[in-house]
PDB file of C-alpha atoms and ligand atoms in Angstrom:
ATOM      1  CA  MET A   1      50.629 -25.693 -26.356  1.00  0.00           C
ATOM      2  CA  VAL A   2      49.988 -27.706 -23.036  1.00  0.00           C
ATOM      3  CA  LYS A   3      53.659 -27.813 -21.266  1.00  0.00           C
ATOM      4  CA  GLU A   4      54.606 -23.609 -23.759  1.00  0.00           C
ATOM      5  CA  ASN A   5      51.130 -22.359 -22.026  1.00  0.00           C
ATOM      6  CA  ILE A   6      52.151 -23.425 -18.499  1.00  0.00           C
ATOM      7  CA  LEU A   7      56.130 -22.512 -18.926  1.00  0.00           C
ATOM      8  CA  ASN A   8      54.723 -19.031 -20.258  1.00  0.00           C
ATOM      9  CA  ILE A   9      51.739 -17.917 -17.297  1.00  0.00           C
ATOM     10  CA  LYS A  10      55.089 -19.231 -14.410  1.00  0.00           C
ATOM     11  CA  LYS A  11      57.504 -16.874 -16.618  1.00  0.00           C
ATOM     12  CA  ARG A  12      54.492 -14.261 -16.571  1.00  0.00           C
ATOM     13  CA  ILE A  13      53.833 -14.981 -12.846  1.00  0.00           C
ATOM     14  CA  ALA A  14      57.689 -14.994 -11.666  1.00  0.00           C
ATOM     15  CA  ASP A  15      57.515 -11.070 -13.329  1.00  0.00           C
ATOM     16  CA  ILE A  16      54.579 -10.191 -11.488  1.00  0.00           C
ATOM     17  CA  CYS A  17      55.660 -11.162  -8.077  1.00  0.00           C
ATOM     18  CA  SER A  18      59.215  -9.717  -8.575  1.00  0.00           C
ATOM     19  CA  ARG A  19      57.748  -6.831  -9.525  1.00  0.00           C
ATOM     20  CA  VAL A  20      54.903  -6.831  -5.681  1.00  0.00           C
ATOM     21  CA  ASN A  21      57.754  -8.437  -3.713  1.00  0.00           C
ATOM     22  CA  GLN A  22      56.358 -11.711  -3.459  1.00  0.00           C
ATOM     23  CA  ALA A  23      57.242 -15.571  -4.077  1.00  0.00           C
ATOM     24  CA  PRO A  24      55.585 -16.645  -6.289  1.00  0.00           C
ATOM     25  CA  GLU A  25      56.497 -20.059  -4.823  1.00  0.00           C
ATOM     26  CA  GLY A  26      53.211 -18.851  -2.381  1.00  0.00           C
ATOM     27  CA  ILE A  27      50.574 -18.418  -5.049  1.00  0.00           C
ATOM     28  CA  THR A  28      48.981 -22.156  -6.421  1.00  0.00           C
ATOM     29  CA  ILE A  29      48.275 -22.979 -10.100  1.00  0.00           C
ATOM     30  CA  VAL A  30      44.916 -24.374 -10.311  1.00  0.00           C
ATOM     31  CA  ALA A  31      44.527 -25.864 -13.953  1.00  0.00           C
ATOM     32  CA  VAL A  32      40.068 -25.612 -14.409  1.00  0.00           C
ATOM     33  CA  ALA A  33      39.462 -28.016 -16.522  1.00  0.00           C
ATOM     34  CA  LYS A  34      35.546 -28.527 -17.249  1.00  0.00           C
ATOM     35  CA  GLY A  35      34.414 -29.041 -20.836  1.00  0.00           C
ATOM     36  CA  ARG A  36      38.566 -30.670 -21.240  1.00  0.00           C
ATOM     37  CA  THR A  37      39.219 -34.597 -20.661  1.00  0.00           C
ATOM     38  CA  ALA A  38      41.391 -36.261 -18.685  1.00  0.00           C
ATOM     39  CA  GLU A  39      44.097 -37.187 -21.206  1.00  0.00           C
ATOM     40  CA  GLN A  40      44.240 -32.918 -20.877  1.00  0.00           C
ATOM     41  CA  ILE A  41      44.129 -33.602 -17.184  1.00  0.00           C
ATOM     42  CA  ASN A  42      47.454 -36.219 -17.107  1.00  0.00           C
ATOM     43  CA  GLU A  43      48.209 -33.786 -19.571  1.00  0.00           C
ATOM     44  CA  VAL A  44      48.342 -31.301 -17.452  1.00  0.00           C
ATOM     45  CA  ILE A  45      49.679 -33.280 -14.153  1.00  0.00           C
ATOM     46  CA  GLN A  46      52.636 -33.923 -16.129  1.00  0.00           C
ATOM     47  CA  ALA A  47      53.681 -30.685 -17.014  1.00  0.00           C
ATOM     48  CA  GLY A  48      53.756 -29.624 -12.771  1.00  0.00           C
ATOM     49  CA  ILE A  49      50.592 -28.972 -12.390  1.00  0.00           C
ATOM     50  CA  THR A  50      49.079 -30.274  -8.541  1.00  0.00           C
ATOM     51  CA  ASP A  51      45.560 -28.752  -8.362  1.00  0.00           C
ATOM     52  CA  ILE A  52      42.526 -29.298 -10.769  1.00  0.00           C
ATOM     53  CA  GLY A  53      39.936 -27.965 -10.714  1.00  0.00           C
ATOM     54  CA  GLU A  54      36.358 -28.788 -11.935  1.00  0.00           C
ATOM     55  CA  ASN A  55      32.385 -26.672 -11.605  1.00  0.00           C
ATOM     56  CA  LYS A  56      30.370 -30.163 -12.585  1.00  0.00           C
ATOM     57  CA  VAL A  57      29.875 -32.764  -9.421  1.00  0.00           C
ATOM     58  CA  GLN A  58      29.539 -35.594 -12.476  1.00  0.00           C
ATOM     59  CA  GLU A  59      31.658 -34.850 -14.531  1.00  0.00           C
ATOM     60  CA  ALA A  60      34.413 -34.051 -11.900  1.00  0.00           C
ATOM     61  CA  MET A  61      33.559 -37.392 -11.289  1.00  0.00           C
ATOM     62  CA  LEU A  62      34.074 -39.507 -14.596  1.00  0.00           C
ATOM     63  CA  LYS A  63      37.646 -37.837 -15.136  1.00  0.00           C
ATOM     64  CA  HIS A  64      38.810 -38.270 -11.765  1.00  0.00           C
ATOM     65  CA  SER A  65      38.287 -41.904 -11.804  1.00  0.00           C
ATOM     66  CA  SER A  66      39.578 -42.167 -14.793  1.00  0.00           C
ATOM     67  CA  VAL A  67      43.022 -39.466 -13.398  1.00  0.00           C
ATOM     68  CA  ARG A  68      43.089 -41.927 -10.310  1.00  0.00           C
ATOM     69  CA  ARG A  69      43.734 -44.778 -11.820  1.00  0.00           C
ATOM     70  CA  THR A  70      47.425 -42.946 -13.457  1.00  0.00           C
ATOM     71  CA  PRO A  71      50.075 -43.867 -10.720  1.00  0.00           C
ATOM     72  CA  TYR A  72      51.702 -40.506  -9.719  1.00  0.00           C
ATOM     73  CA  ALA A  73      53.902 -40.288  -6.861  1.00  0.00           C
ATOM     74  CA  VAL A  74      51.472 -37.736  -5.876  1.00  0.00           C
ATOM     75  CA  GLN A  75      47.956 -37.283  -6.556  1.00  0.00           C
ATOM     76  CA  PRO A  76      46.269 -34.051  -7.751  1.00  0.00           C
ATOM     77  CA  LYS A  77      44.912 -31.888  -5.531  1.00  0.00           C
ATOM     78  CA  TRP A  78      41.231 -31.186  -6.429  1.00  0.00           C
ATOM     79  CA  HIS A  79      39.254 -27.957  -5.564  1.00  0.00           C
ATOM     80  CA  MET A  80      35.210 -27.705  -6.879  1.00  0.00           C
ATOM     81  CA  VAL A  81      35.444 -24.607  -8.843  1.00  0.00           C
ATOM     82  CA  GLY A  82      31.388 -24.261  -9.296  1.00  0.00           C
ATOM     83  CA  HIS A  83      28.146 -23.890  -7.636  1.00  0.00           C
ATOM     84  CA  LEU A  84      27.335 -26.997  -6.214  1.00  0.00           C
ATOM     85  CA  GLN A  85      23.577 -27.707  -5.069  1.00  0.00           C
ATOM     86  CA  THR A  86      23.289 -29.430  -2.046  1.00  0.00           C
ATOM     87  CA  ASN A  87      21.615 -33.114  -3.457  1.00  0.00           C
ATOM     88  CA  LYS A  88      25.165 -33.142  -4.855  1.00  0.00           C
ATOM     89  CA  VAL A  89      26.656 -32.397  -1.944  1.00  0.00           C
ATOM     90  CA  LYS A  90      27.263 -36.993  -1.013  1.00  0.00           C
ATOM     91  CA  GLU A  91      29.208 -37.066  -4.495  1.00  0.00           C
ATOM     92  CA  ALA A  92      31.147 -34.193  -3.776  1.00  0.00           C
ATOM     93  CA  LEU A  93      32.567 -34.614  -0.441  1.00  0.00           C
ATOM     94  CA  ARG A  94      34.159 -38.373  -2.624  1.00  0.00           C
ATOM     95  CA  ILE A  95      36.177 -36.245  -4.570  1.00  0.00           C
ATOM     96  CA  PHE A  96      36.784 -32.655  -3.852  1.00  0.00           C
ATOM     97  CA  ASP A  97      39.480 -31.432  -1.206  1.00  0.00           C
ATOM     98  CA  LEU A  98      38.826 -27.847  -2.003  1.00  0.00           C
ATOM     99  CA  ILE A  99      34.844 -26.706  -2.432  1.00  0.00           C
ATOM    100  CA  GLN A 100      35.545 -22.909  -3.216  1.00  0.00           C
ATOM    101  CA  SER A 101      31.899 -22.075  -3.847  1.00  0.00           C
ATOM    102  CA  VAL A 102      30.493 -21.659  -0.258  1.00  0.00           C
ATOM    103  CA  ASP A 103      27.897 -20.084  -0.335  1.00  0.00           C
ATOM    104  CA  SER A 104      25.144 -19.723   1.964  1.00  0.00           C
ATOM    105  CA  LEU A 105      24.370 -21.217   5.395  1.00  0.00           C
ATOM    106  CA  HIS A 106      22.018 -24.692   3.284  1.00  0.00           C
ATOM    107  CA  LEU A 107      24.857 -26.153   1.772  1.00  0.00           C
ATOM    108  CA  ALA A 108      27.225 -25.776   4.776  1.00  0.00           C
ATOM    109  CA  GLN A 109      24.909 -27.526   6.682  1.00  0.00           C
ATOM    110  CA  GLU A 110      24.334 -30.341   4.091  1.00  0.00           C
ATOM    111  CA  ILE A 111      28.728 -30.400   3.382  1.00  0.00           C
ATOM    112  CA  ASP A 112      28.672 -30.632   7.360  1.00  0.00           C
ATOM    113  CA  LYS A 113      26.225 -33.308   8.201  1.00  0.00           C
ATOM    114  CA  GLN A 114      27.041 -35.710   4.573  1.00  0.00           C
ATOM    115  CA  ALA A 115      31.203 -35.960   6.238  1.00  0.00           C
ATOM    116  CA  ALA A 116      30.971 -36.305   9.668  1.00  0.00           C
ATOM    117  CA  LYS A 117      29.420 -39.120   8.621  1.00  0.00           C
ATOM    118  CA  ILE A 118      32.391 -40.256   6.152  1.00  0.00           C
ATOM    119  CA  ASN A 119      34.436 -39.349   9.187  1.00  0.00           C
ATOM    120  CA  LYS A 120      36.310 -36.183   6.597  1.00  0.00           C
ATOM    121  CA  ILE A 121      36.779 -33.084   7.450  1.00  0.00           C
ATOM    122  CA  GLN A 122      35.864 -30.627   4.477  1.00  0.00           C
ATOM    123  CA  ASP A 123      38.052 -28.034   3.646  1.00  0.00           C
ATOM    124  CA  ILE A 124      36.638 -24.809   2.350  1.00  0.00           C
ATOM    125  CA  LEU A 125      36.733 -21.604   0.756  1.00  0.00           C
ATOM    126  CA  ILE A 126      34.046 -19.255   0.924  1.00  0.00           C
ATOM    127  CA  GLN A 127      32.448 -17.611  -1.813  1.00  0.00           C
ATOM    128  CA  VAL A 128      32.191 -13.568  -1.879  1.00  0.00           C
ATOM    129  CA  ASN A 129      30.844 -12.142  -5.074  1.00  0.00           C
ATOM    130  CA  THR A 130      32.422  -8.445  -4.678  1.00  0.00           C
ATOM    131  CA  SER A 131      30.552  -7.296  -7.993  1.00  0.00           C
ATOM    132  CA  GLY A 132      27.433  -6.688  -6.800  1.00  0.00           C
ATOM    133  CA  GLU A 133      25.937  -8.823 -10.063  1.00  0.00           C
ATOM    134  CA  THR A 134      23.154  -9.926  -9.316  1.00  0.00           C
ATOM    135  CA  THR A 135      24.310 -13.021 -12.218  1.00  0.00           C
ATOM    136  CA  LYS A 136      26.857 -14.109  -9.951  1.00  0.00           C
ATOM    137  CA  PHE A 137      26.833 -16.424  -6.746  1.00  0.00           C
ATOM    138  CA  GLY A 138      28.913 -16.114  -3.721  1.00  0.00           C
ATOM    139  CA  LEU A 139      27.038 -14.500  -0.559  1.00  0.00           C
ATOM    140  CA  LYS A 140      27.378 -10.280  -0.206  1.00  0.00           C
ATOM    141  CA  PRO A 141      30.962  -8.328   1.497  1.00  0.00           C
ATOM    142  CA  ASP A 142      28.248  -7.598   4.487  1.00  0.00           C
ATOM    143  CA  GLY A 143      27.290 -10.636   5.290  1.00  0.00           C
ATOM    144  CA  VAL A 144      30.617 -12.480   5.126  1.00  0.00           C
ATOM    145  CA  ILE A 145      30.993 -11.996   9.169  1.00  0.00           C
ATOM    146  CA  GLU A 146      28.200 -13.454  10.769  1.00  0.00           C
ATOM    147  CA  PHE A 147      28.603 -16.433   8.033  1.00  0.00           C
ATOM    148  CA  ILE A 148      31.463 -17.392   9.768  1.00  0.00           C
ATOM    149  CA  LYS A 149      30.953 -17.603  12.864  1.00  0.00           C
ATOM    150  CA  GLU A 150      27.763 -19.583  11.984  1.00  0.00           C
ATOM    151  CA  ILE A 151      29.954 -22.405  10.656  1.00  0.00           C
ATOM    152  CA  THR A 152      32.561 -21.793  12.524  1.00  0.00           C
ATOM    153  CA  LYS A 153      29.840 -24.291  14.270  1.00  0.00           C
ATOM    154  CA  PHE A 154      29.911 -26.723  12.258  1.00  0.00           C
ATOM    155  CA  LYS A 155      32.570 -29.615  13.689  1.00  0.00           C
ATOM    156  CA  ASN A 156      32.903 -31.227  10.223  1.00  0.00           C
ATOM    157  CA  ILE A 157      33.918 -28.151   7.475  1.00  0.00           C
ATOM    158  CA  ASN A 158      37.264 -25.671   7.877  1.00  0.00           C
ATOM    159  CA  ILE A 159      37.595 -22.470   6.950  1.00  0.00           C
ATOM    160  CA  LYS A 160      40.237 -22.168   4.377  1.00  0.00           C
ATOM    161  CA  GLY A 161      39.927 -18.814   2.140  1.00  0.00           C
ATOM    162  CA  LEU A 162      37.754 -16.737   0.363  1.00  0.00           C
ATOM    163  CA  MET A 163      37.222 -16.901  -3.218  1.00  0.00           C
ATOM    164  CA  THR A 164      35.406 -14.702  -5.951  1.00  0.00           C
ATOM    165  CA  ILE A 165      34.908 -14.381  -9.157  1.00  0.00           C
ATOM    166  CA  ALA A 166      35.271 -10.799 -10.921  1.00  0.00           C
ATOM    167  CA  PRO A 167      32.453 -10.160 -13.886  1.00  0.00           C
ATOM    168  CA  ILE A 168      34.395 -10.173 -16.774  1.00  0.00           C
ATOM    169  CA  ALA A 169      35.305  -5.968 -18.033  1.00  0.00           C
ATOM    170  CA  ASP A 170      36.587  -5.340 -21.338  1.00  0.00           C
ATOM    171  CA  SER A 171      39.767  -3.902 -18.861  1.00  0.00           C
ATOM    172  CA  PRO A 172      40.800  -5.832 -16.418  1.00  0.00           C
ATOM    173  CA  GLU A 173      41.349  -2.646 -14.137  1.00  0.00           C
ATOM    174  CA  LYS A 174      37.890  -2.343 -13.430  1.00  0.00           C
ATOM    175  CA  THR A 175      38.441  -6.418 -11.450  1.00  0.00           C
ATOM    176  CA  ARG A 176      40.484  -4.629  -9.560  1.00  0.00           C
ATOM    177  CA  SER A 177      38.392  -3.079  -7.092  1.00  0.00           C
ATOM    178  CA  CYS A 178      36.995  -7.051  -6.413  1.00  0.00           C
ATOM    179  CA  PHE A 179      40.448  -8.495  -5.566  1.00  0.00           C
ATOM    180  CA  ARG A 180      41.050  -5.089  -3.192  1.00  0.00           C
ATOM    181  CA  LEU A 181      37.345  -5.510  -1.160  1.00  0.00           C
ATOM    182  CA  LEU A 182      37.955  -9.687  -0.847  1.00  0.00           C
ATOM    183  CA  LYS A 183      42.132  -9.144   0.126  1.00  0.00           C
ATOM    184  CA  ASP A 184      40.384  -6.271   2.848  1.00  0.00           C
ATOM    185  CA  LEU A 185      37.991  -8.471   3.998  1.00  0.00           C
ATOM    186  CA  SER A 186      39.809 -11.414   4.869  1.00  0.00           C
ATOM    187  CA  ASN A 187      42.548  -8.844   6.822  1.00  0.00           C
ATOM    188  CA  ILE A 188      38.898  -7.918   8.267  1.00  0.00           C
ATOM    189  CA  ILE A 189      38.508 -11.364   9.235  1.00  0.00           C
ATOM    190  CA  LYS A 190      41.902 -12.939  10.218  1.00  0.00           C
ATOM    191  CA  ASN A 191      41.524  -9.918  12.862  1.00  0.00           C
ATOM    192  CA  LEU A 192      38.769 -10.604  15.044  1.00  0.00           C
ATOM    193  CA  ARG A 193      41.402 -13.727  15.155  1.00  0.00           C
ATOM    194  CA  LEU A 194      38.768 -16.239  15.401  1.00  0.00           C
ATOM    195  CA  GLU A 195      38.693 -19.541  16.602  1.00  0.00           C
ATOM    196  CA  THR A 196      39.120 -22.786  14.103  1.00  0.00           C
ATOM    197  CA  CYS A 197      39.178 -19.984  11.142  1.00  0.00           C
ATOM    198  CA  ASP A 198      42.648 -20.213   9.543  1.00  0.00           C
ATOM    199  CA  LEU A 199      41.539 -17.442   6.332  1.00  0.00           C
ATOM    200  CA  ARG A 200      44.721 -18.822   3.939  1.00  0.00           C
ATOM    201  CA  LEU A 201      43.685 -18.850   0.615  1.00  0.00           C
ATOM    202  CA  LEU A 202      42.566 -15.605  -1.347  1.00  0.00           C
ATOM    203  CA  SER A 203      41.472 -17.437  -4.151  1.00  0.00           C
ATOM    204  CA  MET A 204      40.796 -15.476  -7.370  1.00  0.00           C
ATOM    205  CA  GLY A 205      41.447 -14.124 -10.779  1.00  0.00           C
ATOM    206  CA  MET A 206      41.347 -16.555 -14.153  1.00  0.00           C
ATOM    207  CA  THR A 207      42.762 -16.590 -16.948  1.00  0.00           C
ATOM    208  CA  ASP A 208      42.347 -12.339 -18.148  1.00  0.00           C
ATOM    209  CA  ASP A 209      42.953 -11.556 -14.703  1.00  0.00           C
ATOM    210  CA  PHE A 210      45.255 -12.389 -13.028  1.00  0.00           C
ATOM    211  CA  GLN A 211      47.746 -11.127 -13.605  1.00  0.00           C
ATOM    212  CA  VAL A 212      46.368  -8.297 -11.194  1.00  0.00           C
ATOM    213  CA  ALA A 213      44.681 -10.766  -8.992  1.00  0.00           C
ATOM    214  CA  ILE A 214      48.530 -10.955  -7.937  1.00  0.00           C
ATOM    215  CA  GLU A 215      49.144  -7.606  -7.312  1.00  0.00           C
ATOM    216  CA  GLU A 216      45.901  -7.703  -4.702  1.00  0.00           C
ATOM    217  CA  GLY A 217      47.321 -10.111  -3.395  1.00  0.00           C
ATOM    218  CA  SER A 218      45.745 -13.344  -4.410  1.00  0.00           C
ATOM    219  CA  ASN A 219      47.481 -16.765  -3.752  1.00  0.00           C
ATOM    220  CA  MET A 220      45.241 -19.338  -5.629  1.00  0.00           C
ATOM    221  CA  ILE A 221      44.603 -18.608  -9.149  1.00  0.00           C
ATOM    222  CA  ARG A 222      42.483 -20.595 -11.109  1.00  0.00           C
ATOM    223  CA  LEU A 223      43.725 -20.900 -14.281  1.00  0.00           C
ATOM    224  CA  GLY A 224      41.195 -21.901 -17.795  1.00  0.00           C
ATOM    225  CA  ARG A 225      41.713 -21.184 -21.350  1.00  0.00           C
ATOM    226  CA  ALA A 226      45.530 -19.362 -20.422  1.00  0.00           C
ATOM    227  CA  ILE A 227      46.510 -23.323 -20.061  1.00  0.00           C
ATOM    228  CA  PHE A 228      44.597 -25.415 -22.611  1.00  0.00           C
ATOM    229  CA  GLU A 229      44.140 -22.438 -25.541  1.00  0.00           C
ATOM    230  CA  ASN A 230      46.305 -21.468 -27.532  1.00  0.00           C
ATOM    231  CA  THR A 231      46.241 -17.255 -26.257  1.00  0.00           C
ATOM    232  CA  ASP A 232      48.852 -17.241 -29.108  1.00  0.00           C
TER     233      ASP A 232
HETATM  234  C1  LIG B   1      35.830 -21.180 -15.742  1.00  0.00           C
HETATM  235  C2  LIG B   1      36.230 -20.555 -14.724  1.00  0.00           C
HETATM  236  C3  LIG B   1      37.363 -20.408 -14.742  1.00  0.00           C
HETATM  237  C4  LIG B   1      39.050 -20.767 -15.493  1.00  0.00           C
HETATM  238  O1  LIG B   1      38.081 -19.070 -16.541  1.00  0.00           O
HETATM  239  P1  LIG B   1      39.608 -19.041 -17.760  1.00  0.00           P
HETATM  240  O2  LIG B   1      38.906 -17.673 -18.412  1.00  0.00           O
HETATM  241  O3  LIG B   1      38.756 -20.144 -18.910  1.00  0.00           O
HETATM  242  O4  LIG B   1      40.454 -18.987 -16.853  1.00  0.00           O
HETATM  243  C5  LIG B   1      38.121 -20.185 -12.989  1.00  0.00           C
HETATM  244  N1  LIG B   1      37.242 -20.406 -12.059  1.00  0.00           N
HETATM  245  C6  LIG B   1      35.690 -20.278 -12.516  1.00  0.00           C
HETATM  246  C7  LIG B   1      34.792 -20.367 -11.517  1.00  0.00           C
HETATM  247  C8  LIG B   1      35.715 -20.937 -13.607  1.00  0.00           C
HETATM  248  O5  LIG B   1      34.262 -21.144 -14.116  1.00  0.00           O
END
């Protein structure tokens, strides 16, 4: 099923991309594997997925070490997509290639400090709350530029882009304004031409709204149900 789902998703991505004149290869699919098993992760890797997302450090560590035992020619990249507590940073740094959920100075500081200890430059995305929902994590859009100026000082952090989670909406169109906001914000920041800040990634779009997200300029979509569940 996973294999068919992925083929199906890739076809949909190709369709959207041809409509909006984008290259489908430019869009990274992150398989969000929270609640799924290491076997399921191995299945998606075998179906050609190169990026795995998790939202809890402990759960991710177990599966990471299990998946690692399979001698893939290229090991997948691991993404932290859930809220990260500062007391989990040290462990998170050992397994995650990209931390997508940086949303406070305190957290960024801790990542920088722990990364320095192990000589790692940690790639991160800044999570932005584009919907204004109080239940969502993420920085307010109007605080992002100041935040970036602060954290570009940190030597062991590399800001790769922005991430957002759209609200659950009864129609995907309702999420469009959130995606547009993130894209606009990214462009504004790029135009500031800050040193050590190369915003390439726009992580937006999940199972219910990835088509709209791609139309609005996403180049990284995070899919759980579309990959792991029967969506017919
Ligand atoms: C669970 C999760 C996803 C995937 O959600 P689906 O709707 O199953 O595609 C994407 N991003 C984050 C941050 C998640 O927690």
